[in-house]
Coordinates of C-alpha atoms and ligand atoms in Angstrom, one line a residue:
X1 CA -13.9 30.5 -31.8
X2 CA -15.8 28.2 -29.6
X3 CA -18.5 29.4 -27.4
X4 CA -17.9 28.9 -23.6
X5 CA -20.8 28.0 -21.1
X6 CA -21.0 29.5 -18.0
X7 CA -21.9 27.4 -14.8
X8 CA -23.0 29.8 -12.6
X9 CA -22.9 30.3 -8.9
X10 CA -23.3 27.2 -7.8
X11 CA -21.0 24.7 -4.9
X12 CA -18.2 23.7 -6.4
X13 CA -17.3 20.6 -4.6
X14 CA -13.8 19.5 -4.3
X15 CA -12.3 16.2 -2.2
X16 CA -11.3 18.4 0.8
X17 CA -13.6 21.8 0.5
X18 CA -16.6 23.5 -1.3
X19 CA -16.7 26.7 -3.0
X20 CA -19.1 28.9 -3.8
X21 CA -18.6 30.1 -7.3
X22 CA -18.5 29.3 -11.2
X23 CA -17.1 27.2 -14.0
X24 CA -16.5 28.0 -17.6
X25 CA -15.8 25.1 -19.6
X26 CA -14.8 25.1 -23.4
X27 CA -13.9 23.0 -25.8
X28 CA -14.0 20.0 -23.3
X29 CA -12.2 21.4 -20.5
X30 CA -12.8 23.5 -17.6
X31 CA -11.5 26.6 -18.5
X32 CA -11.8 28.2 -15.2
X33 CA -13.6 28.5 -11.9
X34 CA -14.2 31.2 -9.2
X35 CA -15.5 34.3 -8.8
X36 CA -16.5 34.6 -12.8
X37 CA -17.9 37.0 -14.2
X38 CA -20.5 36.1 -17.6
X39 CA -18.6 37.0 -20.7
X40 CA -20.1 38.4 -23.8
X41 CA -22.1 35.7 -25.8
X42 CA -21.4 32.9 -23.2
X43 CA -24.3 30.4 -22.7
X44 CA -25.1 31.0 -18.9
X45 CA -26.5 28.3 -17.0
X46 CA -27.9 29.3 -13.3
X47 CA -26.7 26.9 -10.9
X48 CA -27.7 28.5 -7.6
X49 CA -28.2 26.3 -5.1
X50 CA -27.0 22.9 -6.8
X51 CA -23.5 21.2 -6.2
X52 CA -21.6 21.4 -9.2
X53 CA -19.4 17.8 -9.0
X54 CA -17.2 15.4 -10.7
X55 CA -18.3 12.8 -13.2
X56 CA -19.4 10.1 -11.5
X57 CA -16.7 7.1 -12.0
X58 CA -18.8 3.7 -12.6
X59 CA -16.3 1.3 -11.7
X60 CA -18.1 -2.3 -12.3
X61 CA -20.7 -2.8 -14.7
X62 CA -21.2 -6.0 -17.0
X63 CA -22.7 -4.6 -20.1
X64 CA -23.4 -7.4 -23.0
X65 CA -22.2 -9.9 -20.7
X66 CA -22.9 -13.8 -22.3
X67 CA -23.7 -15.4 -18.2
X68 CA -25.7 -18.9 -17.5
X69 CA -26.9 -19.4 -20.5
X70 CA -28.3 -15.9 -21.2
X71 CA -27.2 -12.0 -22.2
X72 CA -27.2 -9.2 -19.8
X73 CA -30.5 -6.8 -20.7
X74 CA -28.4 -4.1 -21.3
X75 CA -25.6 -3.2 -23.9
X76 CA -23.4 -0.2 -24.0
X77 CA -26.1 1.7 -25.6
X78 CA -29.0 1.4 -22.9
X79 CA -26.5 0.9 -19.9
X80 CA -24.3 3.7 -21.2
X81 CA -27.6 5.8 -21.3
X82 CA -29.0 5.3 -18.1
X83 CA -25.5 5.6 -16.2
X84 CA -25.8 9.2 -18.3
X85 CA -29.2 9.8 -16.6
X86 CA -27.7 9.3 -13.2
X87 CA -24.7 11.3 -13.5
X88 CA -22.2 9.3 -14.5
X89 CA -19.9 10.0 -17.0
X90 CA -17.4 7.2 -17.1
X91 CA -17.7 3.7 -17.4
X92 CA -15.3 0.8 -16.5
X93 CA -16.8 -2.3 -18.0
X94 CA -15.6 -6.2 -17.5
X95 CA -14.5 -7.4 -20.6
X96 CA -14.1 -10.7 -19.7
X97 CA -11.8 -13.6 -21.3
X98 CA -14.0 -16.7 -21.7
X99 CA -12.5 -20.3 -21.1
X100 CA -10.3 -21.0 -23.8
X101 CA -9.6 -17.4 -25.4
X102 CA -6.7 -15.3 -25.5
X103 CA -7.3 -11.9 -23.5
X104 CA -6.8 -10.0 -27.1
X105 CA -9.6 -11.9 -28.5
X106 CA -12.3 -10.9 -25.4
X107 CA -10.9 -7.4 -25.7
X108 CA -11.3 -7.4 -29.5
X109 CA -15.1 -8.3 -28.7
X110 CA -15.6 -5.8 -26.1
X111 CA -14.5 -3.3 -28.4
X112 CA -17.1 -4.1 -31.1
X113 CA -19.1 -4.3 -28.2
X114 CA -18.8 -0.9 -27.2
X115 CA -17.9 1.2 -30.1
X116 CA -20.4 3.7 -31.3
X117 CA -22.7 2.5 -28.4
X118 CA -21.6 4.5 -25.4
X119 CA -23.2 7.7 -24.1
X120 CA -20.1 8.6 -21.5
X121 CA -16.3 7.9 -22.0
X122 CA -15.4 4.4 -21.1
X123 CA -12.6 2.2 -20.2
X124 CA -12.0 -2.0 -19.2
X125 CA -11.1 -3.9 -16.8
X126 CA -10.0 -7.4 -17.7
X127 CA -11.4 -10.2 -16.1
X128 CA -9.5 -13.5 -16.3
X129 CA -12.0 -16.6 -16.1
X130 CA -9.1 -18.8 -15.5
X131 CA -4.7 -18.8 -15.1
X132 CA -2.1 -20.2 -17.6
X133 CA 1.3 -18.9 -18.9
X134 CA -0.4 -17.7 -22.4
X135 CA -2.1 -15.0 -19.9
X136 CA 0.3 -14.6 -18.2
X137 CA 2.2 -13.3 -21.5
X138 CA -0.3 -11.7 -22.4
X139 CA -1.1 -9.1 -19.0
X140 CA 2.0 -7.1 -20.7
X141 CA 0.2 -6.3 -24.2
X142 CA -3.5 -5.4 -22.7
X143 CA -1.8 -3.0 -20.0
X144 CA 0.3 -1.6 -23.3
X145 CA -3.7 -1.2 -24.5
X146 CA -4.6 1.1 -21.4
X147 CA -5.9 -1.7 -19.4
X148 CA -4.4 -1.5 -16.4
X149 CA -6.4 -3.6 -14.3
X150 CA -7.4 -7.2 -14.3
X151 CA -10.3 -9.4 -12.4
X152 CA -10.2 -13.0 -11.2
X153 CA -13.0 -14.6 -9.4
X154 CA -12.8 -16.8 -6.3
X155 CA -16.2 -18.1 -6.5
X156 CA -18.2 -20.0 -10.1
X157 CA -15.8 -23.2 -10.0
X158 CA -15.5 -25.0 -12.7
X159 CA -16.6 -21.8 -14.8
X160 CA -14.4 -18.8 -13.7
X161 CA -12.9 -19.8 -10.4
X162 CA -9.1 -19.6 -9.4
X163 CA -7.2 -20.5 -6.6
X164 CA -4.0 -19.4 -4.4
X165 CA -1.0 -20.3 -7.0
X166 CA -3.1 -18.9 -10.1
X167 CA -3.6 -16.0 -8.1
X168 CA 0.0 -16.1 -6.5
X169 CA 1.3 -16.0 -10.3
X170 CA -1.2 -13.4 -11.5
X171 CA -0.4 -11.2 -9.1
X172 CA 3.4 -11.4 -9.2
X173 CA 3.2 -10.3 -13.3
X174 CA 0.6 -7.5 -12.3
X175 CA 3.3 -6.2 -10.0
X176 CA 6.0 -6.6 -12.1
X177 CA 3.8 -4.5 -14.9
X178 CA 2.7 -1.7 -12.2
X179 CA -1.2 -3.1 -12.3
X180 CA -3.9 -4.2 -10.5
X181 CA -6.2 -7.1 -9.9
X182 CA -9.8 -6.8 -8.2
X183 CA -10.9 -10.1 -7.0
X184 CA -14.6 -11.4 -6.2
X185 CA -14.2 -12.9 -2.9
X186 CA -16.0 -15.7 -2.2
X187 CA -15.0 -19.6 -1.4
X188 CA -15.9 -21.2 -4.4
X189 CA -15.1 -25.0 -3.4
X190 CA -17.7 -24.1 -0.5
X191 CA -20.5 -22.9 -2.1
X192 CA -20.4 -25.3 -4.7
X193 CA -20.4 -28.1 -1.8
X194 CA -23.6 -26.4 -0.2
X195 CA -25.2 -25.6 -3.3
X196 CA -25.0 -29.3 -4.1
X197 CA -26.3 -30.4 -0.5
X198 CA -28.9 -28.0 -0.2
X199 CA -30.8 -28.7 -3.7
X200 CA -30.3 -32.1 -2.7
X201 CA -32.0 -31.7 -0.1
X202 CA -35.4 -30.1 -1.9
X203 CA -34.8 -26.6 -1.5
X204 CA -34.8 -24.3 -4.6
X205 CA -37.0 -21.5 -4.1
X206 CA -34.2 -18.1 -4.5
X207 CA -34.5 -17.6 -0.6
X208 CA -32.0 -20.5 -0.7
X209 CA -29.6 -18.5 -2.5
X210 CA -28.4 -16.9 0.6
X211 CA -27.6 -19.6 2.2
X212 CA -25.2 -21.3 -0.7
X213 CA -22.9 -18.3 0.6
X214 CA -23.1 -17.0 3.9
X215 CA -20.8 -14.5 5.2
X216 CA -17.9 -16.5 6.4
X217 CA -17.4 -17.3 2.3
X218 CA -17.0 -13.5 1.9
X219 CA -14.5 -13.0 5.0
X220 CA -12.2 -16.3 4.4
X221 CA -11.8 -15.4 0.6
X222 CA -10.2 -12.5 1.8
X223 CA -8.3 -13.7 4.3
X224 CA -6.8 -16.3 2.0
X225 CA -6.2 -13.6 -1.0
X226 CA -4.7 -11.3 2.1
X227 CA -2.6 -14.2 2.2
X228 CA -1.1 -14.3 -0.7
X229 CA -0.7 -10.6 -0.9
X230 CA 1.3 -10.4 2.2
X231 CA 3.8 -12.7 0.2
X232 CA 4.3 -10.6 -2.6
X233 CA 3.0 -7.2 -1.3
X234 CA 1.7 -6.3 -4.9
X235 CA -1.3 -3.7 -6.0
X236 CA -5.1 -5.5 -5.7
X237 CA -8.2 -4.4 -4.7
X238 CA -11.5 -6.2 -3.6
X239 CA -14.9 -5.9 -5.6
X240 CA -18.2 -5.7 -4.2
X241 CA -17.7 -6.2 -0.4
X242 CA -20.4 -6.9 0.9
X243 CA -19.6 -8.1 4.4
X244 CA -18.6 -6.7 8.2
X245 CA -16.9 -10.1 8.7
X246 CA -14.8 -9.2 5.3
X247 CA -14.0 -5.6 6.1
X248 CA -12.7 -6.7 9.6
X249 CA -10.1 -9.1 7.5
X250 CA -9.5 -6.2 5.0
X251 CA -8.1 -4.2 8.3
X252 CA -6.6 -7.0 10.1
X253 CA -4.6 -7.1 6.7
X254 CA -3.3 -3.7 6.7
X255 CA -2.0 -3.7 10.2
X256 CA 0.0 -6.4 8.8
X257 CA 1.2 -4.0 6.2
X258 CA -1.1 -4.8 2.9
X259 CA -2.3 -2.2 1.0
X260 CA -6.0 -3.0 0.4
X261 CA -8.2 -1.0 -1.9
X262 CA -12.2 -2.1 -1.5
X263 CA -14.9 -0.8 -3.4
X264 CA -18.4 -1.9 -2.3
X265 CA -21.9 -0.9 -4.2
X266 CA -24.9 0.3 -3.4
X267 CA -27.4 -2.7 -3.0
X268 CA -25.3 -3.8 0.0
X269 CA -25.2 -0.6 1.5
X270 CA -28.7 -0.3 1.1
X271 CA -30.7 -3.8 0.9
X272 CA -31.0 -6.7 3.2
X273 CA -31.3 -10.1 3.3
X274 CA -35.0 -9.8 3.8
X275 CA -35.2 -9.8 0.1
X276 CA -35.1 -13.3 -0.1
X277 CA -38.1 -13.8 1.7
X278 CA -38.8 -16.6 4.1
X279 CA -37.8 -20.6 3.5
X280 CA -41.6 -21.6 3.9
X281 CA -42.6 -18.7 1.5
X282 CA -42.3 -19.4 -2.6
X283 CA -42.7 -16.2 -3.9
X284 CA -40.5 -16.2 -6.7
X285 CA -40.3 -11.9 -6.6
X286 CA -36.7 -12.6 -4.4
X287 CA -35.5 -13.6 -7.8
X288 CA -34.4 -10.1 -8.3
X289 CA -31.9 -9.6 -5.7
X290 CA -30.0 -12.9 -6.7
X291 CA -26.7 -11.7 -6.6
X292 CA -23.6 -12.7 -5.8
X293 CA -22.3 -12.0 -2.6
X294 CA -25.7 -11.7 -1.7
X295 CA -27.4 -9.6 -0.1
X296 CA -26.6 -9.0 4.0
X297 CA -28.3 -8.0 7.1
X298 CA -28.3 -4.3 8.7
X299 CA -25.2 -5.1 10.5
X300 CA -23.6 -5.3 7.4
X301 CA -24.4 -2.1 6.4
X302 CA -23.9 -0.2 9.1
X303 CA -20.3 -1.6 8.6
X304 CA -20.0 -0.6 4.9
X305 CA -21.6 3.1 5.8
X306 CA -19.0 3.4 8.0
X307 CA -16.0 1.8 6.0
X308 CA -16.8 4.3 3.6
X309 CA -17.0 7.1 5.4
X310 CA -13.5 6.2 7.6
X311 CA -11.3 5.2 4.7
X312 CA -11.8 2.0 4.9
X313 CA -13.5 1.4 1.8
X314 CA -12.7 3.3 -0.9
X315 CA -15.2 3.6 -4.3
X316 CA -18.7 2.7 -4.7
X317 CA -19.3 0.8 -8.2
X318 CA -22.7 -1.0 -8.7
X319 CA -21.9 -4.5 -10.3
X320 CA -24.7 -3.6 -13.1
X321 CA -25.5 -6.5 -14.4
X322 CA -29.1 -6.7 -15.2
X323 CA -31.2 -9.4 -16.1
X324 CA -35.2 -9.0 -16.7
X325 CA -37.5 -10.5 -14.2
X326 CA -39.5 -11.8 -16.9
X327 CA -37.8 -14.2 -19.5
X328 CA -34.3 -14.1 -17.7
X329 CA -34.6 -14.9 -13.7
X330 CA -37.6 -17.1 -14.5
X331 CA -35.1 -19.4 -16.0
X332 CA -34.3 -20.5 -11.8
X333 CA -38.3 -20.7 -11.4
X334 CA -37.8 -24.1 -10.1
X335 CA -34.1 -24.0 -9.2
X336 CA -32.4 -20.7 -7.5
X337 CA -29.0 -22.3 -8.8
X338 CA -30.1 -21.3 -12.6
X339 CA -31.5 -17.8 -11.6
X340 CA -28.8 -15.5 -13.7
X341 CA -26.7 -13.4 -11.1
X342 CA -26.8 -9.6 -10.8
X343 CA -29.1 -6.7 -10.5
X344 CA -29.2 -3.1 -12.4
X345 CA -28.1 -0.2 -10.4
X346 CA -26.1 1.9 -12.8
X347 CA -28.4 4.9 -13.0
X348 CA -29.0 5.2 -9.2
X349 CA -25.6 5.0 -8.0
X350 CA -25.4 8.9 -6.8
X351 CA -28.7 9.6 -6.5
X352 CA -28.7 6.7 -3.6
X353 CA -25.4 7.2 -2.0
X354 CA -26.3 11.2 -1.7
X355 CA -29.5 10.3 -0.5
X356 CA -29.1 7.9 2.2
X357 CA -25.1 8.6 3.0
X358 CA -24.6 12.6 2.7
X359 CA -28.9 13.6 3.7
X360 CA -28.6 11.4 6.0
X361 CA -25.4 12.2 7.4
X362 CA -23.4 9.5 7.2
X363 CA -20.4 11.0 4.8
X364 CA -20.1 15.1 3.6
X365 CA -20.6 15.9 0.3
X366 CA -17.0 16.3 -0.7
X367 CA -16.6 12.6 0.5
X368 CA -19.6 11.5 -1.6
X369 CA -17.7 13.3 -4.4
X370 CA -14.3 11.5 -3.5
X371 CA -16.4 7.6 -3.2
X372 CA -18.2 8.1 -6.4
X373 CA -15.8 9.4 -8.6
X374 CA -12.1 10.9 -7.3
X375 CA -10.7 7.7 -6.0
X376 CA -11.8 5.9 -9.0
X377 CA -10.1 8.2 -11.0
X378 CA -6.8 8.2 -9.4
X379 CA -6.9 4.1 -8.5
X380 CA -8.0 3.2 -12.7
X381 CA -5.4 6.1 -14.1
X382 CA -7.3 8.1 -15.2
X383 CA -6.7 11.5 -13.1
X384 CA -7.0 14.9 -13.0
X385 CA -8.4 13.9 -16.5
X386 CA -11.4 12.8 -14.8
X387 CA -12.6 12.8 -11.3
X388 CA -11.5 16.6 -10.3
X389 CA -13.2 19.7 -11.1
X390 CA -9.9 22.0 -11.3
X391 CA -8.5 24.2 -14.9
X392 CA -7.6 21.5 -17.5
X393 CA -9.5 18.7 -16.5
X394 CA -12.3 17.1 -19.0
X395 CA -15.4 19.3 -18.4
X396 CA -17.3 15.8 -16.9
X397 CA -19.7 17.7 -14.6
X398 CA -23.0 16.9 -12.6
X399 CA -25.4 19.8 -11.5
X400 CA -27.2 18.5 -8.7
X401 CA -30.1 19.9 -7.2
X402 CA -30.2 19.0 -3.6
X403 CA -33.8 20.3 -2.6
X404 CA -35.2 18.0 -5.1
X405 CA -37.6 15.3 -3.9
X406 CA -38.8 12.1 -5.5
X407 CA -39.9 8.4 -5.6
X408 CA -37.6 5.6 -7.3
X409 CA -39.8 4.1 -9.9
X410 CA -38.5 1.6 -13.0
X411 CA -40.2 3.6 -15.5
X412 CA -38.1 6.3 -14.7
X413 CA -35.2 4.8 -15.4
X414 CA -33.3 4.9 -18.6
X415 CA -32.3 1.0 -18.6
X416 CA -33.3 -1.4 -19.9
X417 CA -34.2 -3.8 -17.2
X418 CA -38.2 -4.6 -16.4
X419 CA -37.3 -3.8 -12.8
X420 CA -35.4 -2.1 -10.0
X421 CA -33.8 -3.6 -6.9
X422 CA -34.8 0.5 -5.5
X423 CA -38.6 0.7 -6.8
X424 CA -40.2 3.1 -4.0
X425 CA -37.0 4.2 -2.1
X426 CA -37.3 8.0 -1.1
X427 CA -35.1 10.4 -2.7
X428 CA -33.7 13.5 -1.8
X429 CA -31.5 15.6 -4.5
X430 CA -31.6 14.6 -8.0
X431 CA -29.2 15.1 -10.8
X432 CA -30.8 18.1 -12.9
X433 CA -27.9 18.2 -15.5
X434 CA -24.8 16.7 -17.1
X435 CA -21.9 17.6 -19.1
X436 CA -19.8 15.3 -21.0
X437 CA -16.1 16.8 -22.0
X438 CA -18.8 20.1 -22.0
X439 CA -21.0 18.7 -24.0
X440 CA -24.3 19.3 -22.7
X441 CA -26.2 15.7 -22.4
X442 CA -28.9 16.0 -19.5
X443 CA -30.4 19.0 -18.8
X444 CA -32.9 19.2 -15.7
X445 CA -33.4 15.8 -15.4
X446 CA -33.6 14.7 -19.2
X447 CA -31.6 13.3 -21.7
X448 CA -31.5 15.8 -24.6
X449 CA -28.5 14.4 -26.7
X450 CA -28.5 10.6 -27.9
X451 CA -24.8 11.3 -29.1
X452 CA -22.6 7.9 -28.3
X453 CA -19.5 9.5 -28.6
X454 CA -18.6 8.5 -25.5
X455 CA -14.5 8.0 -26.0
X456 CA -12.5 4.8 -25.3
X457 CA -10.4 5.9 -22.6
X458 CA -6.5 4.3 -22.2
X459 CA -5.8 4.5 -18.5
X460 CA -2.9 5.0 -16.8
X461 CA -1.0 2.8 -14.3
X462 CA -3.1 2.8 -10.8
X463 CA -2.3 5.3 -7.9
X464 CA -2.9 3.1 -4.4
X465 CA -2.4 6.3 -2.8
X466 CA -6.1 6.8 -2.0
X467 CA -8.0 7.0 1.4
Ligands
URP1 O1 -24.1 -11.5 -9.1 C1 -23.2 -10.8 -9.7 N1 -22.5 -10.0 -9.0 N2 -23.0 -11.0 -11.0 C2 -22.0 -10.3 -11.7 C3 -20.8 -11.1 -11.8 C4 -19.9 -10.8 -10.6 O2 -19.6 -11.7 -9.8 O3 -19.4 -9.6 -10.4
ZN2 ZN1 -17.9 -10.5 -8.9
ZN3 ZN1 -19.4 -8.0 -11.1

């Protein structure tokens, strides 16, 4: 007979309401919750005062990712781990299908990528680096293999980059199969066309970077994808938005009756622009917040905050995709066009958004719980599974302490990245423990098993029904 463990007497938080009480999981599951009373022999874990919550749902991460020449600094193992850390106990990675490949052959790699690596239970998107009829034959098999949701990028022409009638097509056999495609918004033909002119023209320090893609890239992207969708009114969602400008197309769009899912991500809810430094200044530092989008101005945020917190957006993910500072970004020392895109995030994702959204005010804590993990779960199939605390779901549970207080530093973190976009942001509340399908993995604050049994997870067709 298996023992049960006892979470006691903590907040239960669920999307609509808190309660004050227990849960027993067992043999992976939750078991029960309420009023509960220790049995005899049960491992009892005091939880007063401490949220007990959901999983976190990571729903954009590029681990082991082959980009500009260069590997991402972290694999499944150290990206899997430090997402662990910071309470998150699924993954949905970006396998990607590289110029030339069938979509079995990238999944086939992203499989040996990720098995026997992962810390938490993961999943994959597909991402599409361009369109032809061989995909398009192909969407059927990978959604028969649990993938049920696909990427293609507006932005990186001549690497990744599609446009309208790829899209058009892609979208019309995602429909037909029930699935869904996330796009990166940006104008690719643009930013290739300032890009050019600008380095031309000298500059190539990173604060230049920003202005390759300013925000009317983000906003007309969408409102030409919006396009499209209003033609076929089929299931999509947008990555990473990272604009006001783009979120006011996103709800022009659904007056007009598409059904838009967004997720957004921490660094533009949290950074701005003045990152990147000034154009006199050289100080190459701004090479770790090379991202694209980039990063926006407080405007921007304010916006996002808000999205979230309405409705309007509808997951936070963190586009993980970490390079080091030394070795990796100092390949754009003398040219912010070879800097390698993305930042590292994974492991702060809830510690941030509970922070500066629910401390501060901007979203309650059963919202916070909804952003970083419920929605997910419903939108990428895999709920009540995951993403609920409620009898029969996967015991995937955070114990959060939120009187904890502390300073973001890198060596804290569990990545394995030389830096972090956050180093010295203020935190209140810290995740103090974790449970994977009730196994116990972080316990107040540290990882005490280095078990990768984290499971491949099939997912189920998306539900769009999500605020
Ligand atoms: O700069 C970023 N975001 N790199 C990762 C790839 C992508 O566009 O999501
Ligand atoms: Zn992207
Ligand atoms: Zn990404």
């Amino acid at each position: 007979m298996n023992k049960s463990i006892l979470l006691k007497d903590g907040f239960i938080v669920l999307p609509e309401k808190t309660l004050e009480g227990s849960i027993r999981i067992c043999c992976e599951t939750i078991i029960a919750l309420g009023d509960l009373t220790p049995l005899e022999d049960e491992t009892v874990i005091d939880c007063s005062g401490c949220y007990l919550l959901p999983g976190g749902i990571e729903t954009h991460t590029h681990l082991d990712l082959e980009s500009m020449g260069t590997v991402t600094a972290d694999d499944f193992r150290s990206g899997t781990r430090s997402a662990l850390a910071g309470g998150t106990t699924t993954v949905i990675d970006f396998a990607t299908q590289f110029h030339g490949e069938s979509m079995a052959r990238g999944l086939e790699r992203w499989h040996e990528k990720a098995d026997g690596k992962s810390a938490i239970d993961y999943g994959f998107h597909m991402a599409m680096t361009e369109w032809n009829q061989n995909l398009r034959r192909e969407m059927a098999s990978v959604v028969d293999g649990g993938i049920t949701s696909f990427k293609m990028y507006m932005a990186y022409k001549g690497r990744m980059m599609v446009q309208e009638d790829d899209i058009y097509e892609a979208l019309e056999e995602a429909g037909r199969l029930g699935a869904t495609i996330g796009f990166h918004c940006e104008n690719g033909l643009l930013i290739d066309l300032l890009t050019r002119r600008i380095r031309g023209e000298g500059h190539l320090s990173p604060y230049y970077h920003q202005m390759t893609r300013p925000d009317e890239i983000e906003g007309e992207a969408i409102d030409r994808l919006e396009t499209v969708v209003y033609l076929l009114h089929t299931n999509h969602y947008i990555v990473h938005l990272s604009t006001a400008r783009g979120l006011s197309s996103i709800l022009r769009a659904r007056e007009r009756g598409n059904q838009v899912v967004v997720e957004t991500c921490p660094q533009y809810l949290l950074l701005d622009h003045s990152r990147y430094g000034t154009p006199e200044g050289d100080d190459f530092e701004a090479a770790k917040y090379i991202m694209s989008p980039p990063l926006r101005d407080r405007r921007d945020q304010e916006a996002l905050w808000q999205g979230l917190a309405s409705g309007g957006i509808q997951f936070v993910g963190t586009d993980h995709c970490s390079f080091n500072f030394i070795g990796q970004k100092e390949m754009g020392r003398h040219d912010f066009s070879a800097i390698p895109n993305g930042a590292p995030g994974i492991e702060l994702r809830m510690n941030l958004l509970y922070a500066y959204g629910v401390v501060r005010g901007r979203m309650d804590i059963n919202r916070f719980s909804v952003v970083t993990s419920t929605n997910a779960a419903k939108y990428f199939g895999l709920f009540p599974r995951k993403g609920i605390l409620q009898v029969g779901s996967d015991a995937d549970i955070v114990v959060f302490d939120p009187r904890a207080e502390w300073t973001v530093s890198s060596d804290l973190l569990h990545d394995n990245c030389d830096y972090t976009p956050y180093e010295g942001f203020a935190l209140k509340g810290r995740v103090r423990d974790v449970f994977l399908r009730g196994s116990h993995k972080v316990a107040s604050g540290k990882i005490i098993s280095e078990n990768t049994d984290g499971r491949y997870m099939r997912r189920a067709l998306p539900d769009s029904d999500i605020r």
